[in-house]
Amino acid sequence: MNETTATLRWEGGVDGHLMLLDQTRLPLDVVEVPCRTVEEAWDAIKRLVVRGAPAIGVAAAYGVCLSIKNGEAAVYDVVEACRYLATSRPTAVNLFWALSRMRRVAEAPTATSGPALAEALLAEARAIHDEDREMCAAMGRHGADLVADLPEGVGILTHCNAGALATGGDGSGLSPVFELARRGKRPRVWVDETRPLLQGARLTAWELMQRGIDCTLICDSMAAHVMRAGKVQAIFVGADRIAANGDAANKIGTYGVAVLAEAHGIPLYVVAPTSTIDMTLATGAEIPIEERAAEEVTEGFGRRTAPAGVRVYNPAFDVTPYRLIKAIITERGVFKPK
Ligand SMILES: CSC[C@H]1O[C@H](OP(=O)(O)O)[C@H](O)[C@@H]1O
């Protein structure tokens, strides 16, 4: 399959709407779905139709623009849209960062209303999207530069999906992998399937195969064996929120990968735009961790694999302490947690 459909895009002008590549349908179907109301945008974020911290932020910014009616925007509607969209998912700080930018447009002392505010809101959402594209490219360069001395055929392990599907551009955690491939390094990627929602199996493997990059899908439980066999020289993951001390929240299972990485002397790199850094939180202990429905574990993708009524704990993220992170790669450069 060689599909190149944008993760998300705005169609039309101030009376336009948001188009999303429905990530719940991948890899079997490449389907775009429209969001024409703020409520539809909320639902798309909640159900992971669009997902990944930067992509959630960009989608929320466009979601605020869906409060525009007949080409006119009203401050009250914008503020209400921001409040509502902020309740969709709690962990990815990019969501709140993007919504605060949109709200500032409406509440600025020089703010306008009606058609002028509508144009200003759409311009801000487009700016957030364009900036994300640029950040993705920069993270790819910085990440590839950091591991430039690794040999051709370097083994890289990934967890979850931090590719183009998780951003408004060409990815965060996967961006250095794409850049290494462009530089002829022929990376060999070991893709954690990433239970329970299988973002690795469904999305990362799909993205890598789309680009002809060597990848091998493994169950999460196989990562230790693969590392011990010397098949992994570096690990790249994304992040949903990074605290001031460098602790990073990412998809559940990342902390376990980080502990395994330390045990095997393999560097683990977190790749995230600075919009993912939350300086209001001193440590990762304060990062809100989303808990999701039990059915994602007991009957993922419609097939029951656990007894009815079994108790389930389904945290969608965990926190990797900074001491297990070799470096944090952002669009502004590489930071090594002290
Ligand atoms: C580039 S951020 C990607 C980040 O988001 C994913 O979570 P979800 O799929 O639930 O949105 C995962 O934590 C990825 O690392």
Coordinates of C-alpha atoms in Angstrom, one line a residue, residues 82-318:
C82 CA -11.6 25.5 24.5
R83 CA -13.1 24.5 27.8
Y84 CA -14.9 21.6 26.2
L85 CA -12.1 20.3 24.1
A86 CA -9.8 20.4 27.2
T87 CA -11.9 17.6 28.7
S88 CA -11.2 15.1 25.8
R89 CA -8.0 13.6 27.1
P90 CA -5.9 14.6 30.1
T91 CA -2.2 13.6 29.5
A92 CA -0.9 15.2 26.3
V93 CA 0.0 18.8 27.4
N94 CA 0.0 19.8 23.7
L95 CA -3.8 19.8 23.8
F96 CA -3.9 22.4 26.5
W97 CA -0.9 24.4 25.0
A98 CA -2.8 24.7 21.7
L99 CA -6.1 25.6 23.3
S100 CA -4.5 28.3 25.4
R101 CA -3.0 29.8 22.2
M102 CA -6.5 29.8 20.6
R103 CA -8.1 31.3 23.7
R104 CA -5.5 34.1 23.8
V105 CA -6.5 35.1 20.2
A106 CA -10.1 35.6 21.4
E107 CA -9.3 37.2 24.7
A108 CA -6.4 39.5 23.7
P109 CA -7.0 43.2 24.5
T110 CA -6.8 43.8 20.8
A111 CA -9.2 40.9 20.0
T112 CA -11.8 41.5 17.4
S113 CA -15.1 39.6 16.9
G114 CA -17.2 38.4 14.0
P115 CA -15.5 37.8 10.7
A116 CA -12.2 39.3 11.8
L117 CA -12.0 37.0 14.8
A118 CA -12.9 34.0 12.7
E119 CA -10.0 34.8 10.3
A120 CA -7.6 35.3 13.3
L121 CA -8.6 32.0 14.8
L122 CA -8.1 30.0 11.6
A123 CA -4.8 31.8 11.0
E124 CA -3.6 30.8 14.5
A125 CA -4.7 27.1 14.0
R126 CA -2.8 27.1 10.7
A127 CA 0.2 28.6 12.4
I128 CA 0.2 25.9 15.1
H129 CA 0.0 23.3 12.3
D130 CA 2.8 24.9 10.2
E131 CA 5.0 25.2 13.3
D132 CA 4.5 21.5 14.1
R133 CA 5.6 20.5 10.6
E134 CA 8.8 22.5 11.1
M135 CA 9.4 21.1 14.6
C136 CA 9.1 17.6 13.3
A137 CA 11.7 18.2 10.6
A138 CA 14.1 19.8 13.1
M139 CA 13.7 16.9 15.6
G140 CA 14.5 14.5 12.8
R141 CA 17.7 16.3 12.0
H142 CA 18.8 16.7 15.6
G143 CA 18.0 13.1 16.4
A144 CA 19.8 11.7 13.4
D145 CA 22.9 13.9 14.1
L146 CA 23.0 12.6 17.7
V147 CA 23.4 9.0 16.5
A148 CA 25.3 9.7 13.3
D149 CA 28.2 7.5 14.5
L150 CA 26.0 4.4 14.6
P151 CA 26.7 1.9 11.8
E152 CA 24.6 1.2 8.7
G153 CA 21.9 -1.2 9.5
V154 CA 21.6 0.2 13.1
G155 CA 19.0 -1.5 15.2
I156 CA 16.3 0.8 16.6
L157 CA 13.4 -0.1 18.9
T158 CA 10.2 1.9 19.0
H159 CA 7.2 1.9 21.3
C160 CA 3.7 3.0 20.3
N161 CA 3.5 5.4 17.4
A162 CA 5.3 8.7 17.3
G163 CA 5.4 9.0 13.5
A164 CA 3.7 11.4 11.1
L165 CA 0.3 10.0 12.3
A166 CA 1.0 11.4 15.8
T167 CA 1.9 14.9 14.6
G168 CA 1.0 17.6 12.2
G169 CA 4.2 16.9 10.3
D170 CA 6.6 14.0 9.8
G171 CA 6.7 12.6 13.3
S172 CA 8.6 13.1 16.6
G173 CA 10.0 9.7 17.8
L174 CA 10.1 8.3 14.3
S175 CA 11.4 11.5 12.7
P176 CA 15.1 10.7 13.4
V177 CA 14.4 7.2 12.0
F178 CA 13.0 8.7 8.8
E179 CA 16.0 11.0 8.6
L180 CA 18.5 8.2 9.2
A181 CA 16.9 6.3 6.3
R182 CA 17.1 9.4 4.1
R183 CA 20.8 9.6 5.0
G184 CA 21.3 6.0 3.8
K185 CA 21.8 4.5 7.3
R186 CA 19.3 1.7 6.5
P187 CA 17.9 1.5 10.0
R188 CA 16.4 -1.8 11.1
V189 CA 13.4 -1.0 13.3
W190 CA 12.0 -3.3 16.0
V191 CA 8.4 -2.3 16.5
D192 CA 6.7 -2.9 19.8
E193 CA 3.1 -3.8 19.0
T194 CA 2.1 -1.7 22.1
R195 CA -0.9 -3.3 23.7
P196 CA -3.7 -2.7 24.3
L197 CA -4.4 -0.4 21.3
L198 CA -1.6 -1.7 19.2
Q199 CA -0.4 1.7 17.9
G200 CA 2.9 0.0 17.0
A201 CA 1.4 -2.9 15.1
R202 CA -1.3 -0.9 13.4
L203 CA 0.4 2.5 12.9
T204 CA 4.2 2.4 13.2
A205 CA 4.6 -0.8 11.1
W206 CA 2.3 0.8 8.5
E207 CA 4.2 4.0 8.4
L208 CA 7.6 2.3 8.1
M209 CA 6.4 -0.1 5.4
Q210 CA 4.9 2.9 3.5
R211 CA 8.4 4.3 3.4
G212 CA 10.2 1.0 2.6
I213 CA 12.1 1.1 6.0
D214 CA 13.1 -2.3 7.3
C215 CA 10.9 -3.2 10.3
T216 CA 10.1 -6.2 12.4
L217 CA 7.0 -6.4 14.5
I218 CA 7.4 -7.9 18.0
C219 CA 5.1 -8.3 21.0
D220 CA 5.9 -6.0 23.9
S221 CA 7.1 -9.0 25.9
M222 CA 9.8 -9.8 23.3
A223 CA 11.6 -6.5 23.7
A224 CA 14.0 -7.8 26.5
H225 CA 14.9 -10.8 24.4
V226 CA 15.6 -8.7 21.3
M227 CA 17.8 -6.3 23.4
R228 CA 19.7 -9.1 25.0
A229 CA 20.4 -10.6 21.5
G230 CA 22.2 -7.3 20.7
K231 CA 19.7 -6.3 18.0
V232 CA 19.0 -2.9 19.3
Q233 CA 21.6 0.0 19.4
A234 CA 19.2 2.8 20.2
I235 CA 15.6 3.4 21.3
F236 CA 13.5 6.4 20.1
V237 CA 10.1 7.2 21.7
G238 CA 7.8 10.1 21.8
A239 CA 6.2 11.9 24.8
D240 CA 2.9 13.3 25.8
R241 CA 4.1 15.5 28.6
I242 CA 7.6 16.2 30.0
A243 CA 8.0 17.7 33.5
A244 CA 10.5 20.4 34.4
N245 CA 13.0 17.8 35.7
G246 CA 12.9 15.8 32.4
D247 CA 10.6 13.0 33.6
A248 CA 8.5 12.0 30.6
A249 CA 5.1 10.6 30.2
N250 CA 4.5 8.4 27.2
K251 CA 2.5 5.4 26.2
I252 CA 2.1 2.7 28.8
G253 CA 5.0 0.3 28.6
T254 CA 7.6 3.0 27.9
Y255 CA 8.9 2.9 31.5
G256 CA 9.4 -0.8 31.2
V257 CA 11.3 -0.3 27.9
A258 CA 13.5 2.3 29.7
V259 CA 14.3 -0.1 32.5
L260 CA 15.2 -2.8 30.0
A261 CA 17.3 -0.3 28.1
E262 CA 19.3 0.6 31.2
A263 CA 19.8 -3.1 32.0
H264 CA 21.2 -3.7 28.5
G265 CA 23.3 -0.4 28.2
I266 CA 21.1 0.9 25.3
P267 CA 20.4 4.6 25.0
L268 CA 16.8 5.7 25.2
Y269 CA 16.0 9.0 23.5
V270 CA 12.7 10.9 24.0
V271 CA 11.8 13.0 21.0
A272 CA 9.2 15.7 21.5
P273 CA 8.6 19.3 20.6
T274 CA 9.0 21.9 23.3
S275 CA 5.2 22.2 23.3
T276 CA 5.3 18.9 25.1
I277 CA 7.3 20.3 28.0
D278 CA 5.2 21.4 31.0
M279 CA 7.4 23.6 33.2
T280 CA 4.5 24.0 35.7
L281 CA 5.1 20.4 36.9
A282 CA 8.3 19.9 38.9
T283 CA 8.4 16.1 38.4
G284 CA 6.6 13.4 36.5
A285 CA 4.7 12.4 39.6
E286 CA 2.4 15.3 38.9
I287 CA 1.5 14.3 35.3
P288 CA -2.1 13.2 35.0
I289 CA -2.4 9.7 33.6
E290 CA -5.4 8.9 31.5
E291 CA -7.2 5.7 32.4
R292 CA -9.2 4.2 29.6
A293 CA -12.1 1.7 29.2
A294 CA -11.6 -2.0 30.3
E295 CA -12.9 -3.2 27.0
E296 CA -9.7 -2.0 25.3
V297 CA -7.9 -4.8 27.3
T298 CA -10.6 -7.4 27.5
E299 CA -12.0 -7.2 24.0
G300 CA -9.7 -5.2 21.9
F301 CA -10.8 -4.8 18.3
G302 CA -14.0 -6.7 19.0
R303 CA -12.7 -10.1 20.2
R304 CA -13.2 -11.0 23.9
T305 CA -10.0 -12.4 25.3
A306 CA -10.8 -12.3 29.1
P307 CA -13.6 -13.4 31.3
A308 CA -16.6 -11.2 31.4
G309 CA -16.5 -9.0 34.6
V310 CA -12.8 -9.4 35.2
R311 CA -11.4 -6.3 37.0
V312 CA -9.1 -4.3 34.6
Y313 CA -6.6 -1.5 35.2
N314 CA -5.9 0.3 31.9
P315 CA -3.6 3.3 32.3
A316 CA -2.8 4.7 28.9
F317 CA 0.5 6.2 29.9
D318 CA 3.4 5.8 32.4

